[in-house]
Structures are given as structure tokens and as C-alpha cells.
PDB file of C-alpha atoms in Angstrom:
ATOM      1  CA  UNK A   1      12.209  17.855 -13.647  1.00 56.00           C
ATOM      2  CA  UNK A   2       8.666  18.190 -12.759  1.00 61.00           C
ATOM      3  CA  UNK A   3       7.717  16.539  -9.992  1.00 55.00           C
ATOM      4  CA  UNK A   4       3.915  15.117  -9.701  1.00 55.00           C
ATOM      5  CA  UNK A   5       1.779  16.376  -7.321  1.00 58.00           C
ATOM      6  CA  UNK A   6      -0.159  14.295  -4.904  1.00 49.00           C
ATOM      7  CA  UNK A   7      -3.389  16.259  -3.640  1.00 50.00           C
ATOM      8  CA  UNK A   8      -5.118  14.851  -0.920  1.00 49.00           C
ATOM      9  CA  UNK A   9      -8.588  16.180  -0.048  1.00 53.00           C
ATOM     10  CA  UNK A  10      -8.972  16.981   3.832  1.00 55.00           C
ATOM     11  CA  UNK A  11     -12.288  16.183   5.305  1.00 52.00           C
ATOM     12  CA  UNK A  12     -14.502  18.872   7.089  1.00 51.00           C
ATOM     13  CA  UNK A  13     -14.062  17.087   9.920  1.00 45.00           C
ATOM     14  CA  UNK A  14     -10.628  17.427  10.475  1.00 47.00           C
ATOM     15  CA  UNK A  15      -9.169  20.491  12.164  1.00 46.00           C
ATOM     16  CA  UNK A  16      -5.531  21.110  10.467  1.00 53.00           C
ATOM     17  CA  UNK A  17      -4.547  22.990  13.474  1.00 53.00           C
ATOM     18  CA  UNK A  18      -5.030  20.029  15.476  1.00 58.00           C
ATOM     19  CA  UNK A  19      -3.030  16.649  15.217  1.00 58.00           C
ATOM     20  CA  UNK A  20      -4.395  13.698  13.660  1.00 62.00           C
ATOM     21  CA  UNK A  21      -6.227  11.578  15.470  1.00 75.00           C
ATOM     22  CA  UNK A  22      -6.504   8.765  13.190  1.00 81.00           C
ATOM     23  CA  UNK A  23      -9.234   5.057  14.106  1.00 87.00           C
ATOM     24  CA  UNK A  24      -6.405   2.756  15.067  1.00 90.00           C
ATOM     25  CA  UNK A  25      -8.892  -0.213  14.690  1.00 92.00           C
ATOM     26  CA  UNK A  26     -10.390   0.658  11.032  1.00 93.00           C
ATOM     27  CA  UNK A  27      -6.237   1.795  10.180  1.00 94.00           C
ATOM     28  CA  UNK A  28      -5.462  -2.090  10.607  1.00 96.00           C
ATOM     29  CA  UNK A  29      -8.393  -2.898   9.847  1.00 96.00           C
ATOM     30  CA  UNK A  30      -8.078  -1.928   6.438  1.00 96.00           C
ATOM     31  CA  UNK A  31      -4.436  -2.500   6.879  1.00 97.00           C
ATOM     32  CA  UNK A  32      -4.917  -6.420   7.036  1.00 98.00           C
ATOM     33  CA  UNK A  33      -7.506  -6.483   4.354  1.00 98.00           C
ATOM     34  CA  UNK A  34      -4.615  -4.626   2.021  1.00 98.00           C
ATOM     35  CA  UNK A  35      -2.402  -7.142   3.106  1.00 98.00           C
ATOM     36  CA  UNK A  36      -4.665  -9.717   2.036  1.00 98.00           C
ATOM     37  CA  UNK A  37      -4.768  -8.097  -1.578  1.00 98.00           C
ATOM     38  CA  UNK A  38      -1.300  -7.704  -1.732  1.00 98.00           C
ATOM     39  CA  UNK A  39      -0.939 -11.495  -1.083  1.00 97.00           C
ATOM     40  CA  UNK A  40      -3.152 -12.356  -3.973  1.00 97.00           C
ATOM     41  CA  UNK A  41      -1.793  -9.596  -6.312  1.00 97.00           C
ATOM     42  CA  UNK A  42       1.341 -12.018  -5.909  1.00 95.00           C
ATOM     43  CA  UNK A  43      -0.740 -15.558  -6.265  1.00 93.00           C
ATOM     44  CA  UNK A  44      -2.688 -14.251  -9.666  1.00 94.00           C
ATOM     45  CA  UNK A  45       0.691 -12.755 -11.068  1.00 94.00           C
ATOM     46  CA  UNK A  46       2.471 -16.301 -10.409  1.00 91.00           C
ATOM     47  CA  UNK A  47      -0.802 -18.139 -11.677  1.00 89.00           C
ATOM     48  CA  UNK A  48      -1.061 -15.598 -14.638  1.00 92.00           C
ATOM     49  CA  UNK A  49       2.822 -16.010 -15.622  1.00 90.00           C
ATOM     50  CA  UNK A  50       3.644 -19.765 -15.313  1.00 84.00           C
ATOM     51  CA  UNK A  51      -0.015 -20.945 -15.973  1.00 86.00           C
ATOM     52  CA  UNK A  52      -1.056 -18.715 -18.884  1.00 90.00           C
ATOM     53  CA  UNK A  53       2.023 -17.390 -20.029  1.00 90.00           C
ATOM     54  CA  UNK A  54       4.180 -19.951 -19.444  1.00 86.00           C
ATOM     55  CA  UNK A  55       6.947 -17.635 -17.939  1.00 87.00           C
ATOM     56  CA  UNK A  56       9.059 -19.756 -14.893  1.00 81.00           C
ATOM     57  CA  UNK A  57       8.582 -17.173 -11.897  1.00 82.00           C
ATOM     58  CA  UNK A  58      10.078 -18.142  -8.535  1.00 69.00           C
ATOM     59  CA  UNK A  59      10.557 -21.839  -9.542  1.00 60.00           C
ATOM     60  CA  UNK A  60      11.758 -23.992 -12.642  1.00 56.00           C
ATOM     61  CA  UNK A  61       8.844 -24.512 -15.569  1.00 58.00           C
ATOM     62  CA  UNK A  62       8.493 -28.485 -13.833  1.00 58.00           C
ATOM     63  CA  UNK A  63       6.967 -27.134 -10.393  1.00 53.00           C
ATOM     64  CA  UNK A  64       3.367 -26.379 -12.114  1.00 54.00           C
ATOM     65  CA  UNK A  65       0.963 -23.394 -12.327  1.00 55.00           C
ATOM     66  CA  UNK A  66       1.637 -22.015  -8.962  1.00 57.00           C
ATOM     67  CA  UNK A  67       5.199 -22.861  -8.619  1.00 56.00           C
ATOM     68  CA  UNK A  68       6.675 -23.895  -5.360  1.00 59.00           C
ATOM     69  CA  UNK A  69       6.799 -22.925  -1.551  1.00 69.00           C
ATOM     70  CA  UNK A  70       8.607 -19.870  -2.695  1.00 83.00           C
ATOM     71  CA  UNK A  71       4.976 -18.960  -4.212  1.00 85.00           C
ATOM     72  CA  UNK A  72       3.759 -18.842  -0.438  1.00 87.00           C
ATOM     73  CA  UNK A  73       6.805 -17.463   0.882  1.00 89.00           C
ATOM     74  CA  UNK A  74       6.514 -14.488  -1.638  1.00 91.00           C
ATOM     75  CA  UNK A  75       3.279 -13.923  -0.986  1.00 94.00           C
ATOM     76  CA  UNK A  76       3.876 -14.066   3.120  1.00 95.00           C
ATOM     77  CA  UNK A  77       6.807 -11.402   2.189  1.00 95.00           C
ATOM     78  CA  UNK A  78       4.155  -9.266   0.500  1.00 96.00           C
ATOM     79  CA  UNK A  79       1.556  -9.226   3.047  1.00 97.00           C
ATOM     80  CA  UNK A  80       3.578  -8.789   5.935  1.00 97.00           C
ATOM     81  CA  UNK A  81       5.723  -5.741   3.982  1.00 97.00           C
ATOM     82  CA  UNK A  82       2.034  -4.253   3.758  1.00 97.00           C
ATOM     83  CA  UNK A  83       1.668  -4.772   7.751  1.00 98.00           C
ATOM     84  CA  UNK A  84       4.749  -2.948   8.330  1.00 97.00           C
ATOM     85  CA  UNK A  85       3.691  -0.197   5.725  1.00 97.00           C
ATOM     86  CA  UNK A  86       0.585  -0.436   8.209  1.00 97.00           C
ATOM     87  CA  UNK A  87       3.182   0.725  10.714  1.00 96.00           C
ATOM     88  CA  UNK A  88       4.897   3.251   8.938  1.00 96.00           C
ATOM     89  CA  UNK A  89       1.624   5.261   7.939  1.00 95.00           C
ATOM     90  CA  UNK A  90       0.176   4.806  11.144  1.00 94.00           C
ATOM     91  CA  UNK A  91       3.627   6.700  12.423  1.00 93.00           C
ATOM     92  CA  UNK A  92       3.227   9.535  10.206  1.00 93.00           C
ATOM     93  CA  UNK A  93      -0.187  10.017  10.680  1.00 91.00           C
ATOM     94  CA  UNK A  94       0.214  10.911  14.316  1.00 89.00           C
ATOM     95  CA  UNK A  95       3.608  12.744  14.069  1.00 84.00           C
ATOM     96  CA  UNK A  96       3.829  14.275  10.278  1.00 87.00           C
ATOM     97  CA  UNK A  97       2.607  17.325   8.678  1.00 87.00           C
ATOM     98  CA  UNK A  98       0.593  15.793   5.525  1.00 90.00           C
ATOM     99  CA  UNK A  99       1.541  12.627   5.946  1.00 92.00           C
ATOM    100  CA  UNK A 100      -0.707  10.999   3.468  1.00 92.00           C
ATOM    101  CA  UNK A 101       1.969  12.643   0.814  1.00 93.00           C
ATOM    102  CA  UNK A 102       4.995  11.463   2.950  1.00 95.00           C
ATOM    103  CA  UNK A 103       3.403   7.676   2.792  1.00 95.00           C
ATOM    104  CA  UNK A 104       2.780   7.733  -0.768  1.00 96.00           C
ATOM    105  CA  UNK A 105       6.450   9.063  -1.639  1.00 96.00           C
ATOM    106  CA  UNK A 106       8.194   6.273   1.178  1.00 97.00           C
ATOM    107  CA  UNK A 107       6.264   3.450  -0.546  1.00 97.00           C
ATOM    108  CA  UNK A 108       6.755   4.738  -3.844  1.00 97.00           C
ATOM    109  CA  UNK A 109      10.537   4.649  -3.387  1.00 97.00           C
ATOM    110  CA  UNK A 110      10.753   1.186  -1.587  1.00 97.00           C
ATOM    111  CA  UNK A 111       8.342  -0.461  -4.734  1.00 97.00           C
ATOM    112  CA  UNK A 112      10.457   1.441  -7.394  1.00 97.00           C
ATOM    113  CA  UNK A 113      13.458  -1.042  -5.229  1.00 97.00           C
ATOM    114  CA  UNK A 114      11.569  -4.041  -5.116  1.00 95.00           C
ATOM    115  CA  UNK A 115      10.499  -3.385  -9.151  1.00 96.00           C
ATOM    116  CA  UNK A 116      14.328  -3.181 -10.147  1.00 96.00           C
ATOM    117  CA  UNK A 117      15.132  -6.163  -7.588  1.00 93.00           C
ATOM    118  CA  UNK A 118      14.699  -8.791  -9.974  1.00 92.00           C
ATOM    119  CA  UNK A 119      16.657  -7.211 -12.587  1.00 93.00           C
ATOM    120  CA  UNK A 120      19.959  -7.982  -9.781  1.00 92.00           C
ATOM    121  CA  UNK A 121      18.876 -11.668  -9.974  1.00 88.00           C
ATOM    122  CA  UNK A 122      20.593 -14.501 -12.306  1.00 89.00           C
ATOM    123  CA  UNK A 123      17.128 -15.342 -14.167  1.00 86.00           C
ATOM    124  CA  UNK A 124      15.834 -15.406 -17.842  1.00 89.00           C
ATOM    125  CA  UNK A 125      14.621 -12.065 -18.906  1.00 92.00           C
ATOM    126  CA  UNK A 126      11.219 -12.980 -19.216  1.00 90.00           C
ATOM    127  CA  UNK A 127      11.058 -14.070 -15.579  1.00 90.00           C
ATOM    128  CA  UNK A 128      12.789 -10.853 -14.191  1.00 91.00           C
ATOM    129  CA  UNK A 129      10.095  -8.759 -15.796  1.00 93.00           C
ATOM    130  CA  UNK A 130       7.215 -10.595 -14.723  1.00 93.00           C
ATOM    131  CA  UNK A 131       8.747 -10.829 -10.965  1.00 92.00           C
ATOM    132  CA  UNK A 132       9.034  -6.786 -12.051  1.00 95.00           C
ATOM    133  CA  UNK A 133       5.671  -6.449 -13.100  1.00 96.00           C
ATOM    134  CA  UNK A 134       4.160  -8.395  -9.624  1.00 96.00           C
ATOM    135  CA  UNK A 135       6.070  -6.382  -7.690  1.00 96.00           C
ATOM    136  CA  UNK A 136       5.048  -2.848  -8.885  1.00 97.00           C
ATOM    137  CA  UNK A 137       1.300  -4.061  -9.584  1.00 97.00           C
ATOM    138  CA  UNK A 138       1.391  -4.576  -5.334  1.00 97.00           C
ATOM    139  CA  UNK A 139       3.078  -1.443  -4.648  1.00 97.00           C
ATOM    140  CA  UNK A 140       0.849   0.208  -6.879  1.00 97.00           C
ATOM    141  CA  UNK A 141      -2.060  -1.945  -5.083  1.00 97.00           C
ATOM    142  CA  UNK A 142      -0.622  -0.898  -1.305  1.00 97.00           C
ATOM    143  CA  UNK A 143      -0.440   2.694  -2.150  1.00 97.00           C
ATOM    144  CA  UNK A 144      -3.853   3.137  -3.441  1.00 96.00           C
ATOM    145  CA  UNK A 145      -5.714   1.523  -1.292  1.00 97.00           C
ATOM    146  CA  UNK A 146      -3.706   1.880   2.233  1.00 96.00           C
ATOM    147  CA  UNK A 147      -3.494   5.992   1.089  1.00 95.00           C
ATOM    148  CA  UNK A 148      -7.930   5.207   1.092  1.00 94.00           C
ATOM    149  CA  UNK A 149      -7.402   3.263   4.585  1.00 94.00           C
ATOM    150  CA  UNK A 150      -5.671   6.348   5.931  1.00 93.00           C
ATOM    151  CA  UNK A 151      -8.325   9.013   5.292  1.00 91.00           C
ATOM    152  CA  UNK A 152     -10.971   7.015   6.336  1.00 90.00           C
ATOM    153  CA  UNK A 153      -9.200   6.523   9.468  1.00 89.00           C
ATOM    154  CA  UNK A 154      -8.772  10.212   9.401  1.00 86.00           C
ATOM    155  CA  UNK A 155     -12.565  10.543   9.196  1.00 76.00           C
ATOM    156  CA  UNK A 156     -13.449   8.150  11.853  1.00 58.00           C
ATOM    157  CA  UNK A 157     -11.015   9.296  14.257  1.00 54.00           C
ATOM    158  CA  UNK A 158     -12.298  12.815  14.681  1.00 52.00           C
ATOM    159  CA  UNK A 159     -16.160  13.456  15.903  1.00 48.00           C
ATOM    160  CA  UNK A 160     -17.934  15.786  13.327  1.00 44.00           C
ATOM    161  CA  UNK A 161     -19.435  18.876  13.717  1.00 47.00           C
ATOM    162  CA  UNK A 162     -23.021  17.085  13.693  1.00 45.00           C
ATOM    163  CA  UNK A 163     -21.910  14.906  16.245  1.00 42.00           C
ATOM    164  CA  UNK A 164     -20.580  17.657  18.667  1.00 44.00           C
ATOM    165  CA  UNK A 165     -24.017  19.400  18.020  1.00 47.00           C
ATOM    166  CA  UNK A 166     -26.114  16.014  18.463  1.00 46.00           C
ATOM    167  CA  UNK A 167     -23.832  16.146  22.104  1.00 45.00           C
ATOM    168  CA  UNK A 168     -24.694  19.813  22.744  1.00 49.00           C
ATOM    169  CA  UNK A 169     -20.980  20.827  22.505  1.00 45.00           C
ATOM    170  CA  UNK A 170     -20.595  23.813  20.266  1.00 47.00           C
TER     171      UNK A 170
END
């Protein structure tokens, strides 16, 4: 089985032989904003299934476009999953050798999980593959753009060579 690589391109900046120094403020920075996507990802899905497509997710066809509280609970469970993924790259960017690959296999795995989750749940077909299709469409979401967070943190955390030289420090 061929297994896809993931290639990562390592700024100039950044001295391989040194760890990773990575901006903890533009990390969670970015890290909030991405939970703020992820929260929407899960809002447009439900709007897109039960108002457009008339598919019940989370709640019974009577509860309207957006469904229910479980609409804002889901989307809660979504951002704060992408706080703690916050976490978890922020952990392997200090301690881990390429760690950018090690994220974006961890959060792979977990949304392949939370994909097949709705498929364990006693709900019409329809509304287990939309819940399916929200929940891989934020994965997919988290891992793109938290994988973007983490290299500009990369960037920012280490001076560059122009600024050593703008210091005098050669």
C-alpha cells in the first residue's frame, strides 16, 4: 500500500539542527481563528442540509433550518476539538522531529473517527452521511489551515539571517 507523502517546505530561517522555536502568540492566534472556521464549517453544513437539502441533522425535520441547541453544542464540540488540536501541535512542535507530518497524520486519524462516528448512530442514512460529510469537511478544514498556522509560527519564532545582520550578529 502506498502511503502519501506529506512534504513540508522548511523556511531559510529555520536551523534543523536546532529545536523549534515556534510564536506561541501567532500559534493560538491562528489557532482560535481555525477554531472559529471549524465552528462555522459545522453551522453552514447544518444550514446547507436541513435548510437546502432538507436532510434532519442533529434534530427532527420540525426544529427548522438550523436545528436545535445540539446545532450550538456541535459546533462548541468542533471549535474547542480545534483548541486542543492547538495543543497537540503546539506539543510536537517543540518536542518532535518533523512534526508538521506527525500533526497532519494524528488529525487525520482522529477525523477519519469522527467521519465513521455517525455511521454507529441509530439515524436515517441520509442524516449519517451528511453528519459524515461535516465532520470530514472540518477535519479537512483544521488540517489545512492549522498545518499553515504552524509554519508561520515556525517563521516568526526564529530571527532571520537579515535580522541577525540588521543586529550586527553574524
Amino acid at each position: 500500500m502506498n502511503v502519501p507523502e506529506v512534504h513540508v517546505t522548511v523556511p531559510d530561517d529555520v536551523d534543523l539542527d536546532e529545536p523549534i522555536v515556534p510564536s506561541a502568540s501567532r500559534l493560538w492566534t491562528g489557532g482560535i481563528a481555525t477554531a472559529v472556521v471549524a465552528a462555522l464549517v459545522v453551522v453552514a453544513g447544518v444550514f446547507i442540509a436541513r435548510g437546502i437539502l432538507n436532510v434532519p441533522v442533529l434534530a427532527p425535520k420540525e426544529a427548522g433550518t438550523l436545528g436545535n441547541s445540539s446545532t450550538a453544542v456541535y459546533a462548541g464540540l468542533a471549535a474547542a476539538s480545534t483548541l486542543v488540536a492547538t495543543a497537540l501541535l503546539q506539543l510536537l512542535l517543540l518536542e518532535v522531529p518533523r512534526p508538521i507530518t506527525f500533526f497532519f497524520w494524528m488529525v487525520s486519524l482522529a477525523t477519519i473517527i469522527v467521519a465513521a462516528a455517525p455511521f454507529t448512530q441509530p439515524a436515517p442514512l441520509a442524516s449519517q452521511v451528511f453528519t459524515a460529510v461535516i465532520n470530514l469537511v472540518t477535519g479537512i478544514a483544521v488540517i489545512s489551515l492549522l498545518s499553515g498556522v504552524a509554519r508561520s509560527a515556525i517563521r516568526s519564532g526564529r530571527p532571520s539571517p537579515r535580522d541577525n545582520r540588521a543586529a550586527g550578529v553574524r
